[in-house]
PDB file of C-alpha atoms in Angstrom:
ATOM      1  CA  MET V 909      48.357  38.646 -29.886  1.00  0.00           C
ATOM      2  CA  ARG V 910      45.449  36.174 -30.197  1.00  0.00           C
ATOM      3  CA  GLY V 911      45.237  35.939 -26.411  1.00  0.00           C
ATOM      4  CA  LEU V 912      44.811  39.695 -26.152  1.00  0.00           C
ATOM      5  CA  THR V 913      42.313  39.724 -28.983  1.00  0.00           C
ATOM      6  CA  GLY V 914      40.215  36.973 -27.301  1.00  0.00           C
ATOM      7  CA  ALA V 915      40.304  38.746 -23.901  1.00  0.00           C
ATOM      8  CA  GLY V 916      38.917  41.973 -25.349  1.00  0.00           C
ATOM      9  CA  PRO V 917      35.637  40.512 -26.678  1.00  0.00           C
ATOM     10  CA  ALA V 918      35.214  38.479 -23.478  1.00  0.00           C
ATOM     11  CA  ARG V 919      35.521  41.584 -21.337  1.00  0.00           C
ATOM     12  CA  ALA V 920      33.161  43.459 -23.657  1.00  0.00           C
ATOM     13  CA  ARG V 921      30.537  40.711 -23.408  1.00  0.00           C
ATOM     14  CA  SER V 922      30.887  40.659 -19.619  1.00  0.00           C
ATOM     15  CA  THR V 923      30.495  44.438 -19.421  1.00  0.00           C
ATOM     16  CA  ALA V 924      27.445  44.328 -21.718  1.00  0.00           C
ATOM     17  CA  ARG V 925      25.785  41.649 -19.577  1.00  0.00           C
ATOM     18  CA  ALA V 926      26.425  43.662 -16.432  1.00  0.00           C
ATOM     19  CA  ALA V 927      24.988  46.788 -17.999  1.00  0.00           C
ATOM     20  CA  ALA V 928      21.893  44.899 -19.198  1.00  0.00           C
ATOM     21  CA  ALA V 929      21.357  43.398 -15.752  1.00  0.00           C
ATOM     22  CA  ALA V 930      21.640  46.808 -14.115  1.00  0.00           C
ATOM     23  CA  THR V 931      19.174  48.275 -16.603  1.00  0.00           C
ATOM     24  CA  ALA V 932      16.684  45.469 -15.901  1.00  0.00           C
ATOM     25  CA  VAL V 933      16.976  46.032 -12.141  1.00  0.00           C
ATOM     26  CA  LEU V 934      16.400  49.768 -12.550  1.00  0.00           C
ATOM     27  CA  ALA V 935      13.402  49.140 -14.825  1.00  0.00           C
ATOM     28  CA  ALA V 936      11.866  46.686 -12.360  1.00  0.00           C
ATOM     29  CA  ALA V 937      12.376  49.120  -9.482  1.00  0.00           C
ATOM     30  CA  ALA V 938      10.765  51.929 -11.463  1.00  0.00           C
ATOM     31  CA  LEU V 939       7.796  49.707 -12.385  1.00  0.00           C
ATOM     32  CA  PHE V 940       7.316  48.628  -8.724  1.00  0.00           C
ATOM     33  CA  SER V 941       7.456  52.247  -7.560  1.00  0.00           C
ATOM     34  CA  ALA V 942       4.925  53.345 -10.168  1.00  0.00           C
ATOM     35  CA  GLY V 943       2.612  50.481  -9.253  1.00  0.00           C
ATOM     36  CA  CYS V 944       2.624  51.345  -5.533  1.00  0.00           C
ATOM     37  CA  GLY V 945       2.351  55.077  -6.059  1.00  0.00           C
ATOM     38  CA  THR V 946      -0.323  55.714  -8.686  1.00  0.00           C
ATOM     39  CA  GLY V 947      -1.316  52.494 -10.412  1.00  0.00           C
ATOM     40  CA  GLY V 948      -4.213  51.726  -8.029  1.00  0.00           C
ATOM     41  CA  THR V 949      -3.048  48.115  -7.574  1.00  0.00           C
ATOM     42  CA  GLY V 950      -1.106  48.609  -4.346  1.00  0.00           C
ATOM     43  CA  ALA V 951      -2.602  47.785  -0.963  1.00  0.00           C
ATOM     44  CA  ARG V 952      -2.707  51.442   0.083  1.00  0.00           C
ATOM     45  CA  ASP V 953      -4.669  52.589  -2.961  1.00  0.00           C
ATOM     46  CA  GLU V 954      -6.983  49.628  -3.328  1.00  0.00           C
ATOM     47  CA  GLY V 955      -8.959  50.124  -0.089  1.00  0.00           C
ATOM     48  CA  PRO V 956      -9.931  53.806  -0.486  1.00  0.00           C
ATOM     49  CA  ALA V 957     -10.632  53.364  -4.197  1.00  0.00           C
ATOM     50  CA  ARG V 958     -13.101  50.539  -3.461  1.00  0.00           C
ATOM     51  CA  ALA V 959     -14.765  52.513  -0.654  1.00  0.00           C
ATOM     52  CA  ASP V 960     -15.233  55.547  -2.901  1.00  0.00           C
ATOM     53  CA  SER V 961     -16.727  53.457  -5.696  1.00  0.00           C
ATOM     54  CA  VAL V 962     -19.504  51.978  -3.544  1.00  0.00           C
ATOM     55  CA  ALA V 963     -20.295  55.044  -1.422  1.00  0.00           C
ATOM     56  CA  SER V 964     -23.881  56.194  -1.963  1.00  0.00           C
ATOM     57  CA  PRO V 965     -24.913  59.850  -1.887  1.00  0.00           C
ATOM     58  CA  ALA V 966     -26.461  61.115   1.358  1.00  0.00           C
ATOM     59  CA  ALA V 967     -30.242  60.900   1.402  1.00  0.00           C
ATOM     60  CA  PRO V 968     -31.988  64.292   1.555  1.00  0.00           C
ATOM     61  CA  THR V 969     -33.485  65.130   4.929  1.00  0.00           C
ATOM     62  CA  ALA V 970     -36.818  66.833   5.503  1.00  0.00           C
ATOM     63  CA  PRO V 971     -36.541  70.414   6.761  1.00  0.00           C
ATOM     64  CA  PRO V 972     -37.242  70.703  10.491  1.00  0.00           C
ATOM     65  CA  SER V 973     -40.414  72.389  11.646  1.00  0.00           C
ATOM     66  CA  ARG V 974     -40.141  75.966  12.802  1.00  0.00           C
ATOM     67  CA  SER V 975     -40.439  76.719  16.499  1.00  0.00           C
ATOM     68  CA  PRO V 976     -43.340  79.095  17.111  1.00  0.00           C
ATOM     69  CA  ASP V 977     -43.174  82.257  19.126  1.00  0.00           C
ATOM     70  CA  ARG V 978     -44.010  81.821  22.779  1.00  0.00           C
ATOM     71  CA  VAL V 979     -47.695  81.029  23.091  1.00  0.00           C
ATOM     72  CA  ASP V 980     -49.978  82.598  25.697  1.00  0.00           C
ATOM     73  CA  ALA V 981     -51.244  79.246  26.937  1.00  0.00           C
ATOM     74  CA  VAL V 982     -53.697  80.753  29.453  1.00  0.00           C
ATOM     75  CA  ARG V 983     -55.422  82.847  26.812  1.00  0.00           C
ATOM     76  CA  LEU V 984     -55.393  79.875  24.419  1.00  0.00           C
ATOM     77  CA  ILE V 985     -57.156  77.628  26.964  1.00  0.00           C
ATOM     78  CA  LYS V 986     -59.721  80.189  28.067  1.00  0.00           C
ATOM     79  CA  ALA V 987     -60.660  81.053  24.475  1.00  0.00           C
ATOM     80  CA  ASP V 988     -60.943  77.407  23.386  1.00  0.00           C
ATOM     81  CA  PRO V 989     -64.568  76.201  23.161  1.00  0.00           C
ATOM     82  CA  GLU V 990     -63.301  72.583  23.345  1.00  0.00           C
ATOM     83  CA  VAL V 991     -62.051  73.082  26.910  1.00  0.00           C
ATOM     84  CA  SER V 992     -64.612  72.243  29.589  1.00  0.00           C
ATOM     85  CA  PRO V 993     -65.907  74.929  31.987  1.00  0.00           C
ATOM     86  CA  GLU V 994     -64.527  72.891  34.917  1.00  0.00           C
ATOM     87  CA  VAL V 995     -60.968  73.142  33.592  1.00  0.00           C
ATOM     88  CA  LYS V 996     -61.368  76.841  32.869  1.00  0.00           C
ATOM     89  CA  ARG V 997     -62.496  77.396  36.465  1.00  0.00           C
ATOM     90  CA  GLU V 998     -59.357  75.616  37.689  1.00  0.00           C
ATOM     91  CA  LEU V 999     -57.182  77.892  35.591  1.00  0.00           C
ATOM     92  CA  GLU V1000     -56.609  80.641  38.108  1.00  0.00           C
ATOM     93  CA  PRO V1001     -53.339  82.218  39.291  1.00  0.00           C
ATOM     94  CA  CYS V1002     -51.658  80.339  42.124  1.00  0.00           C
ATOM     95  CA  VAL V1003     -49.345  83.175  43.158  1.00  0.00           C
ATOM     96  CA  ALA V1004     -49.579  86.690  41.729  1.00  0.00           C
ATOM     97  CA  ASP V1005     -49.825  86.145  37.966  1.00  0.00           C
ATOM     98  CA  GLU V1006     -48.333  82.630  37.935  1.00  0.00           C
ATOM     99  CA  TYR V1007     -50.766  80.156  36.353  1.00  0.00           C
ATOM    100  CA  PRO V1008     -50.533  76.366  36.840  1.00  0.00           C
ATOM    101  CA  VAL V1009     -49.783  75.431  33.230  1.00  0.00           C
ATOM    102  CA  ASP V1010     -46.969  73.467  31.606  1.00  0.00           C
ATOM    103  CA  VAL V1011     -46.252  74.193  27.929  1.00  0.00           C
ATOM    104  CA  SER V1012     -44.177  72.084  25.499  1.00  0.00           C
ATOM    105  CA  TYR V1013     -43.321  72.595  21.819  1.00  0.00           C
ATOM    106  CA  GLY V1014     -42.546  69.850  19.306  1.00  0.00           C
ATOM    107  CA  ASN V1015     -43.445  68.318  15.964  1.00  0.00           C
ATOM    108  CA  LEU V1016     -46.315  65.899  16.545  1.00  0.00           C
ATOM    109  CA  THR V1017     -48.463  66.404  13.445  1.00  0.00           C
ATOM    110  CA  GLY V1018     -45.853  66.899  10.709  1.00  0.00           C
ATOM    111  CA  GLY V1019     -46.674  70.567  10.150  1.00  0.00           C
ATOM    112  CA  SER V1020     -44.276  73.329   9.191  1.00  0.00           C
ATOM    113  CA  VAL V1021     -44.656  74.879  12.664  1.00  0.00           C
ATOM    114  CA  ASP V1022     -44.160  73.034  15.953  1.00  0.00           C
ATOM    115  CA  ASP V1023     -47.264  71.926  17.808  1.00  0.00           C
ATOM    116  CA  VAL V1024     -48.070  73.136  21.329  1.00  0.00           C
ATOM    117  CA  VAL V1025     -48.887  70.812  24.246  1.00  0.00           C
ATOM    118  CA  VAL V1026     -50.568  72.434  27.248  1.00  0.00           C
ATOM    119  CA  ASN V1027     -51.162  70.775  30.623  1.00  0.00           C
ATOM    120  CA  VAL V1028     -53.448  72.472  33.142  1.00  0.00           C
ATOM    121  CA  LEU V1029     -52.701  71.612  36.783  1.00  0.00           C
ATOM    122  CA  THR V1030     -54.140  72.330  40.191  1.00  0.00           C
ATOM    123  CA  CYS V1031     -52.329  74.834  42.375  1.00  0.00           C
ATOM    124  CA  GLY V1032     -52.134  72.838  45.585  1.00  0.00           C
ATOM    125  CA  ASP V1033     -51.155  69.337  44.468  1.00  0.00           C
ATOM    126  CA  ALA V1034     -50.082  69.985  40.837  1.00  0.00           C
ATOM    127  CA  VAL V1035     -52.574  67.363  39.647  1.00  0.00           C
ATOM    128  CA  GLY V1036     -53.206  67.454  35.910  1.00  0.00           C
ATOM    129  CA  VAL V1037     -56.844  68.267  35.153  1.00  0.00           C
ATOM    130  CA  GLY V1038     -56.547  68.696  31.398  1.00  0.00           C
ATOM    131  CA  SER V1039     -54.083  68.042  28.567  1.00  0.00           C
ATOM    132  CA  TYR V1040     -54.367  69.566  25.091  1.00  0.00           C
ATOM    133  CA  VAL V1041     -52.529  69.673  21.763  1.00  0.00           C
ATOM    134  CA  TYR V1042     -52.777  72.683  19.455  1.00  0.00           C
ATOM    135  CA  ARG V1043     -51.784  72.637  15.793  1.00  0.00           C
ATOM    136  CA  ASP V1044     -51.001  75.644  13.640  1.00  0.00           C
ATOM    137  CA  ARG V1045     -53.531  76.147  10.890  1.00  0.00           C
ATOM    138  CA  GLY V1046     -53.129  79.261   8.777  1.00  0.00           C
ATOM    139  CA  GLY V1047     -51.465  81.210  11.574  1.00  0.00           C
ATOM    140  CA  ALA V1048     -54.012  80.224  14.253  1.00  0.00           C
ATOM    141  CA  TYR V1049     -53.851  77.344  16.725  1.00  0.00           C
ATOM    142  CA  VAL V1050     -56.572  74.704  16.589  1.00  0.00           C
ATOM    143  CA  ASN V1051     -57.315  72.107  19.270  1.00  0.00           C
ATOM    144  CA  VAL V1052     -56.592  68.636  17.852  1.00  0.00           C
ATOM    145  CA  PHE V1053     -56.457  66.644  21.103  1.00  0.00           C
ATOM    146  CA  ALA V1054     -57.984  66.891  24.564  1.00  0.00           C
ATOM    147  CA  ALA V1055     -57.915  64.655  27.659  1.00  0.00           C
ATOM    148  CA  GLU V1056     -59.818  65.843  30.718  1.00  0.00           C
ATOM    149  CA  GLU V1057     -59.993  62.812  33.003  1.00  0.00           C
ATOM    150  CA  PRO V1058     -57.809  63.821  35.956  1.00  0.00           C
ATOM    151  CA  PRO V1059     -55.140  63.111  36.948  1.00  0.00           C
ATOM    152  CA  VAL V1060     -53.708  63.362  33.427  1.00  0.00           C
ATOM    153  CA  TYR V1061     -50.486  64.647  31.891  1.00  0.00           C
ATOM    154  CA  ALA V1062     -49.314  64.776  28.248  1.00  0.00           C
ATOM    155  CA  GLU V1063     -45.760  64.825  26.919  1.00  0.00           C
ATOM    156  CA  ILE V1064     -43.882  64.686  23.603  1.00  0.00           C
ATOM    157  CA  ASP V1065     -41.712  61.598  23.183  1.00  0.00           C
ATOM    158  CA  ARG V1066     -39.745  61.220  19.904  1.00  0.00           C
ATOM    159  CA  GLY V1067     -42.570  62.537  17.767  1.00  0.00           C
ATOM    160  CA  ASP V1068     -45.359  60.697  19.630  1.00  0.00           C
ATOM    161  CA  LEU V1069     -47.878  62.041  22.121  1.00  0.00           C
ATOM    162  CA  VAL V1070     -47.646  60.168  25.441  1.00  0.00           C
ATOM    163  CA  VAL V1071     -50.480  60.650  27.936  1.00  0.00           C
ATOM    164  CA  THR V1072     -50.157  59.396  31.508  1.00  0.00           C
ATOM    165  CA  LYS V1073     -53.289  58.840  33.578  1.00  0.00           C
ATOM    166  CA  GLN V1074     -52.852  57.963  37.227  1.00  0.00           C
ATOM    167  CA  VAL V1075     -55.082  55.324  38.750  1.00  0.00           C
ATOM    168  CA  TYR V1076     -56.470  55.488  42.288  1.00  0.00           C
ATOM    169  CA  ASP V1077     -57.946  52.709  44.353  1.00  0.00           C
ATOM    170  CA  ARG V1078     -60.534  53.493  46.961  1.00  0.00           C
ATOM    171  CA  GLY V1079     -58.935  55.252  49.886  1.00  0.00           C
ATOM    172  CA  ASP V1080     -55.797  56.388  48.003  1.00  0.00           C
ATOM    173  CA  PRO V1081     -54.730  59.937  48.879  1.00  0.00           C
ATOM    174  CA  VAL V1082     -54.171  62.344  46.001  1.00  0.00           C
ATOM    175  CA  SER V1083     -50.421  62.181  46.563  1.00  0.00           C
ATOM    176  CA  SER V1084     -50.287  58.364  46.382  1.00  0.00           C
ATOM    177  CA  PRO V1085     -52.028  56.762  43.391  1.00  0.00           C
ATOM    178  CA  SER V1086     -51.992  52.983  43.047  1.00  0.00           C
ATOM    179  CA  GLY V1087     -50.705  52.965  39.471  1.00  0.00           C
ATOM    180  CA  GLU V1088     -50.828  54.581  36.069  1.00  0.00           C
ATOM    181  CA  ASN V1089     -51.896  53.994  32.474  1.00  0.00           C
ATOM    182  CA  VAL V1090     -49.455  55.244  29.832  1.00  0.00           C
ATOM    183  CA  ILE V1091     -51.045  55.705  26.406  1.00  0.00           C
ATOM    184  CA  THR V1092     -49.084  56.502  23.245  1.00  0.00           C
ATOM    185  CA  TYR V1093     -50.832  58.342  20.402  1.00  0.00           C
ATOM    186  CA  ARG V1094     -49.589  58.925  16.854  1.00  0.00           C
ATOM    187  CA  TRP V1095     -50.818  61.419  14.283  1.00  0.00           C
ATOM    188  CA  ALA V1096     -52.289  59.799  11.161  1.00  0.00           C
ATOM    189  CA  ALA V1097     -54.980  60.770   8.654  1.00  0.00           C
ATOM    190  CA  GLY V1098     -55.566  64.114  10.337  1.00  0.00           C
ATOM    191  CA  ARG V1099     -56.070  62.840  13.887  1.00  0.00           C
ATOM    192  CA  PHE V1100     -54.365  61.190  16.838  1.00  0.00           C
ATOM    193  CA  SER V1101     -54.861  57.436  17.091  1.00  0.00           C
ATOM    194  CA  GLU V1102     -53.884  55.217  19.998  1.00  0.00           C
ATOM    195  CA  GLU V1103     -50.855  53.076  19.200  1.00  0.00           C
ATOM    196  CA  TYR V1104     -50.457  51.137  22.430  1.00  0.00           C
ATOM    197  CA  ARG V1105     -50.797  51.437  26.187  1.00  0.00           C
ATOM    198  CA  THR V1106     -49.129  50.056  29.269  1.00  0.00           C
ATOM    199  CA  HIS V1107     -50.229  49.814  32.891  1.00  0.00           C
ATOM    200  CA  ASN V1108     -47.863  50.216  35.810  1.00  0.00           C
ATOM    201  CA  ASP V1109     -48.669  49.339  39.414  1.00  0.00           C
ATOM    202  CA  TYR V1110     -46.799  51.354  41.997  1.00  0.00           C
ATOM    203  CA  GLY V1111     -45.075  49.335  44.682  1.00  0.00           C
ATOM    204  CA  ARG V1112     -45.979  50.061  48.270  1.00  0.00           C
ATOM    205  CA  VAL V1113     -43.264  49.895  50.879  1.00  0.00           C
ATOM    206  CA  ALA V1114     -44.897  49.506  54.294  1.00  0.00           C
ATOM    207  CA  GLY V1115     -42.599  50.122  57.172  1.00  0.00           C
ATOM    208  CA  SER V1116     -43.131  48.163  60.347  1.00  0.00           C
ATOM    209  CA  GLU V1117     -41.638  48.501  63.760  1.00  0.00           C
ATOM    210  CA  PRO V1118     -39.952  45.450  65.255  1.00  0.00           C
ATOM    211  CA  THR V1119     -42.045  43.599  67.809  1.00  0.00           C
ATOM    212  CA  PRO V1120     -40.311  43.566  71.191  1.00  0.00           C
ATOM    213  CA  MET V1121     -39.535  40.119  72.577  1.00  0.00           C
ATOM    214  CA  ALA V1122     -41.011  39.105  75.933  1.00  0.00           C
ATOM    215  CA  ASP V1123     -38.611  38.627  78.826  1.00  0.00           C
ATOM    216  CA  GLY V1124     -37.997  35.193  80.236  1.00  0.00           C
TER     217      GLY V1124
END
């Protein structure tokens, strides 16, 4: 009878240890699962949480300028007292009612309405004889820039005014200038100021016929 009595407590202790071990394993598994899922200490949660904590709010952007209605560039040039009489004489229709003008719109002066760039050309060779910038002021366009040394052409480049003036050496035909000066202007303190300029020389490719070799 003692042997049976001793075996009972031994089996009970063994069963209790097994149950405690199983409980500990289940508790550890539950803790690991909770840590990976929602605790914020797992590898999957740690990265996004850190990125969110250092993200800065987007900086406000300035509202873009409004594009104006199509401008009657011919009327604008002819009514502008800043435009020379020589340029106004050049501004005649080339074919029917087609005038030699190029018009561009863009924000050059920081106004609420886009500025207008007008280039006046010749009919025959499309040589620029005058370039102008008009800025909206109270619903009317005012001349804020003029270049009338032909050949000249003005363009808008990433918020800057870029004026190209072709350079001719003596004897150059109108169609073949020797080079060009490219001048960049920027609007500041109510006027355009020169920022920098570059000069480009055009390469000349002279073709030559091969010289025949003498016989003998």
